[in-house]
Structures are given as C-alpha cells and as structure tokens.
Amino acid sequence: MAEPAGLARALARIVAEGGPSAPGRICRACLAVLPVTRAAVTVMAGADRQEPIWASDEVASHLDEMQFRLGEGPCVEAFTAGRPVLVPDLAELSGHRWPVFAAAARRTAVQALFVLPLQAGAIVIGVLDLYRDEPGMLAPDELAAALRTADALLWALLGLRDGPTADGFPGNSGNSEVDPHGWLSGSPLNHTAVYQATGMIMVQLALSPEAALSRLRASAFVQDRPIDEVARDVVGRRLRFEKEER
Amino acid sequence: MTAEQEARARALAEAFVSLADTLVADYDVIDLLARLSSDCVALLSVDSAGLLLSDQRGALQVVSSSSEQAHLMELFQVQNQEGPCLDCFRSSRQISVPDLSRDGRWPRFSGRALEAGYRAVHALPLRLREETIGALNLFSVRSGALSPENLRIGQALADVATIGILQERAIRRRDVLAEQLQAALNSRVMIEQAKGILAERGRLDLSEAFNLLRSQARFQNMRLSDLARDVITGATTTEALLRPGPPTGT
C-alpha cells in the first residue's frame, strides 16, 4: 500500500478545503492507495431515506442503490447497527445474510466488500462502501486507512451541511495547513470534550446531536479557535449557548 | 464449613480459575468446552454433560461431552430435532426435567434417555446478551431437580465459556474483531454525548453524570451504551434518571 501518512495528509487537506467536490476527492484518494476496486458514498436520513452522493462507477452505484431499494444489505446493516460490516469473501456469505443482495452482488465482478458507517456516537449520517474485485480481508493498516477515509467523509459532509461559512475545519477554512486539530489522526476518542459539549448544547438549545455539533463548529469557526478548545469552555461552563429570543 | 464444603469450594474456585486461564492464554475452543463438560460433572452432582454449539448456519453441532453416552444423547437430539437442549437453545432459557418418565414433551428423546439409564436432564443456554450460541445439557441417573445453587454455578460456568468462545471467534476472524472494536469505540463516543446531556440537565459534573449513567444501567440491567443511546434519543427521559432517591426501574 502507498504510504498511509500520505493519505492522511491528503484527506486532511481535502477536508480543510471543503466544498461539494470533497466527498468524491476523498474517495478517489482512498481508491488510489487501498487495494479496493470501487467505492460509493450514500448519505442517509434513516433506513428508508437515502441519497447517493458519489460512486466510482456503474457497478458501485448499482450495488449501492439496490441495497436501499431492497431494504437489505451491508450498507443498511452498517447504518442501523452503527458498526462496520466487513465481508472478505462474498462467496462464503451464509444464505441467511441478505439473500437477495448477496445473489445479485455475486453476479457482478465484486468479491469482497467493506462498509463503514460515517458516524460519531449518535450522529450517523451515511456509509462508505468499498468494493473489491478479488476476495480477501484488508490488512490492518489498510483497514485503518479505510476508517480514516470514513472519518474524513464524515467531517466533509458535516461541513457541507453547515453551509459555506463553516466548510472544512473551523478556523481553518480554505487553509491548506494540514489537520491542525488532529481530527484525522489519532483516535476519535481524543476529542471527548467535543462529544460532551455536543450533549450539553443539545440540552441548551434543544437540538439534535448533529445540529448541536454543527453549532459548536460554527462557534469555533467564528472565534477562529480550535473546536476542542471551545468544547472545553462549554464543558467547563465558561461558555453557554442560549436560545435566541424572538 | 465442613471438610466436604471446603473441598467443594476449592474445586469450584479451581474450575473458574482454569476456565479464566484459557481465556487469557492462547487456547483451543474445543479444549475449553471439554473442560466445561467435565467441570460440570465434577461440581454439580450430575453424571454426564454435553454441549451443543450453533454453527451460525442455522444448525447445532455437538462439540463436547463428558462421556460417549452423553455424546450420543446430544447427537440424538440434533438428528431428531427434538429434546430439551434444542428447546433451550431456541428459547434461550433454562429447561429442567426432574423426572423424564413423567414428562411427555419429547417422547422419543425421553425414551432414549431412560433407556440409557438417565432419569433427569437439565439444559442451560450459552448466551451473551442477545446472542445464544448453544446449550449445555446435564444428565442425572437419579430423578430430581438441580439445587438452585448448582443451577447458578452451572449457568456461571456456561457464561464464562460463552465469553471465551465469542472471544475466540473474534480473534480468528479479524473482520469480526474489527467490527466489534469499531462498535465499542462508537459506543464510547455515544456515552460521552449522553454524559453531556445529563450533566447539563442535572447540573452535574461529568463524572457524576457518568456514575449516574452506570448505576442506572446496572439497575435496569441494560448495556451502558444502550442506555446512553436512549438518553440521546429521548427514549429514556433524563428526568427519570435524575429524580432523587433510589433509581426507579421500568
């Protein structure tokens, strides 16, 4: 595999630059270094509402779309269960698991698939599907790179949802300096204050987890400070979010 | 404590220690299950033990037994699709048959077991949370129920073995391990989010919020991550968790 650190840097740069092309660029960067053949990204607002964002080719797009039409498959499972679904060999899949999808998938060139949810705790916004035209599990460093790709997609998509002012990293929009806050390196658990603050802002403003995180990001952006630092202010009760009076 | 009780307590402790040892060291799952069968016979005043495991393709497999006779009894249940072990696996509940000659639920199995000299049989599920992966059968040549204490010890032995098996599967299947680890990681993030909610609602500090979450999860016999999810989605009202006094159950 190509240098993983290179991928991490490339992903961080794409997320920092933001914009509607970010998801596709992230996937292409991932395809360039991982031994997978195809990729697709679907954003979801529930098991029965989804929107394909990007697909590398017809096969990926077809497999992706089919799962949601059928209501079964690894994407649906990864999304609802909140964990990756890794199938190193489609031929070995038991008959009970997604019978219709598995039969259809076996008619394509795809032989292995790896689906990663785009999530942070209770925030689950979609899935990344990686398809491979030969069987075999990802090596540990390859799996790590795939998970990083999913993290990058999560942050890029949250940035897109927040609108142009909050694209990319708060305080770092358009800046090509790479990953200043360590979001795309290290463990997601390095950011506990952000998750805790998200919960607190949910209560302060009566918002969903995703909207609460979005407010935190916007606040960090406006203050031009790292999001972890602003989150610590919220947790330390030095910063409160108040509902706007109408 | 009488000398007999003391010997039993020592044997019991040894059984759990050796089961636990197999979990830590590199071990073979079949070895673990063989140990479980023989431990049951040594500790629970039963005469034979047998173990069925799901092959995850919808069928059960006989994986270990303390005697050839017990092995044949397990095989008989699998082949005839009838018997307490199968029902125990399907329902995930303990099944007790104190007297086979007076129980009409599995006529073919009972006939065969009585022929083999058994009068009583007990089945305990091998389960971890939602997942039932098999069942443990205990056979006695005398009629009579298992004492509550023996039943509890039997289930505890089965539980330890189950954890060992699932761990073993996970280690062999790196994809499964990766899935589980990722799920655990995300649960942890969810718990942090729930802590924030409780801290803000109840004016608590974060460790108080965590203690509250943990004690409620224990009290309601829920997984911490499931309770955290409920707090976030509002399925569990935080008011109920924050109410002063002893925690209220559902």
JSON list of C-alpha atoms in Angstrom, two decimals, chain A residues 81-86 88 94 96-97 119-123 137-140 143 147 187-189 192 195-196 198-200 202-204 209 235 237 240, chain B residues 56-58 173-176 178-180 182-183 185-190 192-206 229 231-233:
[
{"chain": "A", "resi": 81, "resn": "ALA", "atom": "CA", "xyz": [-26.10, -1.26, 13.68]},
{"chain": "A", "resi": 82, "resn": "GLY", "atom": "CA", "xyz": [-23.60, 1.59, 13.81]},
{"chain": "A", "resi": 83, "resn": "ARG", "atom": "CA", "xyz": [-20.61, -0.60, 13.06]},
{"chain": "A", "resi": 84, "resn": "PRO", "atom": "CA", "xyz": [-18.60, -1.64, 10.02]},
{"chain": "A", "resi": 85, "resn": "VAL", "atom": "CA", "xyz": [-19.71, -4.64, 8.01]},
{"chain": "A", "resi": 86, "resn": "LEU", "atom": "CA", "xyz": [-16.72, -6.40, 6.56]},
{"chain": "A", "resi": 88, "resn": "PRO", "atom": "CA", "xyz": [-13.81, -10.53, 2.94]},
{"chain": "A", "resi": 94, "resn": "SER", "atom": "CA", "xyz": [-24.14, -17.66, 4.51]},
{"chain": "A", "resi": 96, "resn": "HIS", "atom": "CA", "xyz": [-29.34, -16.03, 5.68]},
{"chain": "A", "resi": 97, "resn": "ARG", "atom": "CA", "xyz": [-27.45, -12.83, 5.39]},
{"chain": "A", "resi": 119, "resn": "GLN", "atom": "CA", "xyz": [-20.58, 8.30, 12.44]},
{"chain": "A", "resi": 120, "resn": "ALA", "atom": "CA", "xyz": [-19.62, 9.95, 15.71]},
{"chain": "A", "resi": 121, "resn": "GLY", "atom": "CA", "xyz": [-21.60, 8.41, 18.54]},
{"chain": "A", "resi": 122, "resn": "ALA", "atom": "CA", "xyz": [-25.28, 9.07, 17.98]},
{"chain": "A", "resi": 123, "resn": "ILE", "atom": "CA", "xyz": [-24.53, 11.06, 14.84]},
{"chain": "A", "resi": 137, "resn": "MET", "atom": "CA", "xyz": [-9.65, -9.02, 4.11]},
{"chain": "A", "resi": 138, "resn": "LEU", "atom": "CA", "xyz": [-7.97, -5.63, 4.32]},
{"chain": "A", "resi": 139, "resn": "ALA", "atom": "CA", "xyz": [-4.63, -5.71, 6.13]},
{"chain": "A", "resi": 140, "resn": "PRO", "atom": "CA", "xyz": [-4.64, -3.87, 9.47]},
{"chain": "A", "resi": 143, "resn": "LEU", "atom": "CA", "xyz": [-8.39, -1.06, 7.42]},
{"chain": "A", "resi": 147, "resn": "LEU", "atom": "CA", "xyz": [-11.54, 4.13, 8.70]},
{"chain": "A", "resi": 187, "resn": "SER", "atom": "CA", "xyz": [-8.21, 8.23, 17.92]},
{"chain": "A", "resi": 188, "resn": "PRO", "atom": "CA", "xyz": [-11.69, 9.75, 17.72]},
{"chain": "A", "resi": 189, "resn": "LEU", "atom": "CA", "xyz": [-11.66, 9.38, 21.50]},
{"chain": "A", "resi": 192, "resn": "THR", "atom": "CA", "xyz": [-14.17, 13.60, 24.34]},
{"chain": "A", "resi": 195, "resn": "TYR", "atom": "CA", "xyz": [-18.80, 14.90, 22.36]},
{"chain": "A", "resi": 196, "resn": "GLN", "atom": "CA", "xyz": [-19.59, 16.01, 25.90]},
{"chain": "A", "resi": 198, "resn": "THR", "atom": "CA", "xyz": [-22.37, 18.29, 21.97]},
{"chain": "A", "resi": 199, "resn": "GLY", "atom": "CA", "xyz": [-24.59, 16.67, 24.61]},
{"chain": "A", "resi": 200, "resn": "MET", "atom": "CA", "xyz": [-24.67, 19.87, 26.67]},
{"chain": "A", "resi": 202, "resn": "MET", "atom": "CA", "xyz": [-28.29, 19.62, 22.75]},
{"chain": "A", "resi": 203, "resn": "VAL", "atom": "CA", "xyz": [-29.93, 20.49, 26.08]},
{"chain": "A", "resi": 204, "resn": "GLN", "atom": "CA", "xyz": [-29.11, 24.20, 25.99]},
{"chain": "A", "resi": 209, "resn": "PRO", "atom": "CA", "xyz": [-26.81, 15.79, 18.23]},
{"chain": "A", "resi": 235, "resn": "VAL", "atom": "CA", "xyz": [-17.77, 21.59, 29.39]},
{"chain": "A", "resi": 237, "resn": "ARG", "atom": "CA", "xyz": [-19.25, 26.03, 31.87]},
{"chain": "A", "resi": 240, "resn": "ARG", "atom": "CA", "xyz": [-23.20, 28.64, 27.20]},
{"chain": "B", "resi": 56, "resn": "GLN", "atom": "CA", "xyz": [-24.16, -19.94, 12.61]},
{"chain": "B", "resi": 57, "resn": "ARG", "atom": "CA", "xyz": [-25.75, -21.52, 9.58]},
{"chain": "B", "resi": 58, "resn": "GLY", "atom": "CA", "xyz": [-28.91, -22.40, 11.42]},
{"chain": "B", "resi": 173, "resn": "ARG", "atom": "CA", "xyz": [-11.95, -13.66, 12.37]},
{"chain": "B", "resi": 174, "resn": "ARG", "atom": "CA", "xyz": [-10.17, -10.37, 12.17]},
{"chain": "B", "resi": 175, "resn": "ASP", "atom": "CA", "xyz": [-13.11, -8.86, 10.30]},
{"chain": "B", "resi": 176, "resn": "VAL", "atom": "CA", "xyz": [-15.44, -9.67, 13.20]},
{"chain": "B", "resi": 178, "resn": "ALA", "atom": "CA", "xyz": [-12.69, -5.11, 13.71]},
{"chain": "B", "resi": 179, "resn": "GLU", "atom": "CA", "xyz": [-16.46, -4.75, 13.58]},
{"chain": "B", "resi": 180, "resn": "GLN", "atom": "CA", "xyz": [-16.78, -5.26, 17.31]},
{"chain": "B", "resi": 182, "resn": "GLN", "atom": "CA", "xyz": [-15.46, -0.17, 15.99]},
{"chain": "B", "resi": 183, "resn": "ALA", "atom": "CA", "xyz": [-18.87, -0.65, 17.56]},
{"chain": "B", "resi": 185, "resn": "LEU", "atom": "CA", "xyz": [-15.45, 2.72, 20.08]},
{"chain": "B", "resi": 186, "resn": "ASN", "atom": "CA", "xyz": [-18.57, 4.38, 18.81]},
{"chain": "B", "resi": 187, "resn": "SER", "atom": "CA", "xyz": [-20.48, 3.35, 21.94]},
{"chain": "B", "resi": 188, "resn": "ARG", "atom": "CA", "xyz": [-17.86, 5.14, 23.93]},
{"chain": "B", "resi": 189, "resn": "VAL", "atom": "CA", "xyz": [-18.43, 8.34, 21.92]},
{"chain": "B", "resi": 190, "resn": "MET", "atom": "CA", "xyz": [-22.17, 7.96, 22.47]},
{"chain": "B", "resi": 192, "resn": "GLU", "atom": "CA", "xyz": [-19.68, 10.93, 26.20]},
{"chain": "B", "resi": 193, "resn": "GLN", "atom": "CA", "xyz": [-22.57, 12.61, 24.41]},
{"chain": "B", "resi": 194, "resn": "ALA", "atom": "CA", "xyz": [-25.07, 11.22, 26.94]},
{"chain": "B", "resi": 195, "resn": "LYS", "atom": "CA", "xyz": [-22.85, 12.37, 29.82]},
{"chain": "B", "resi": 196, "resn": "GLY", "atom": "CA", "xyz": [-23.02, 15.89, 28.41]},
{"chain": "B", "resi": 197, "resn": "ILE", "atom": "CA", "xyz": [-26.79, 15.74, 28.29]},
{"chain": "B", "resi": 198, "resn": "LEU", "atom": "CA", "xyz": [-27.12, 14.51, 31.88]},
{"chain": "B", "resi": 199, "resn": "ALA", "atom": "CA", "xyz": [-24.51, 16.96, 33.16]},
{"chain": "B", "resi": 200, "resn": "GLU", "atom": "CA", "xyz": [-26.36, 19.86, 31.62]},
{"chain": "B", "resi": 201, "resn": "ARG", "atom": "CA", "xyz": [-29.85, 18.71, 32.65]},
{"chain": "B", "resi": 202, "resn": "GLY", "atom": "CA", "xyz": [-28.90, 17.84, 36.21]},
{"chain": "B", "resi": 203, "resn": "ARG", "atom": "CA", "xyz": [-26.21, 20.44, 36.81]},
{"chain": "B", "resi": 204, "resn": "LEU", "atom": "CA", "xyz": [-23.80, 17.60, 37.48]},
{"chain": "B", "resi": 205, "resn": "ASP", "atom": "CA", "xyz": [-20.13, 17.35, 36.76]},
{"chain": "B", "resi": 206, "resn": "LEU", "atom": "CA", "xyz": [-19.17, 14.83, 34.12]},
{"chain": "B", "resi": 229, "resn": "ARG", "atom": "CA", "xyz": [-28.46, 5.87, 23.17]},
{"chain": "B", "resi": 231, "resn": "VAL", "atom": "CA", "xyz": [-30.74, 9.23, 26.74]},
{"chain": "B", "resi": 232, "resn": "ILE", "atom": "CA", "xyz": [-29.68, 10.81, 23.45]},
{"chain": "B", "resi": 233, "resn": "THR", "atom": "CA", "xyz": [-32.80, 9.85, 21.54]}
]
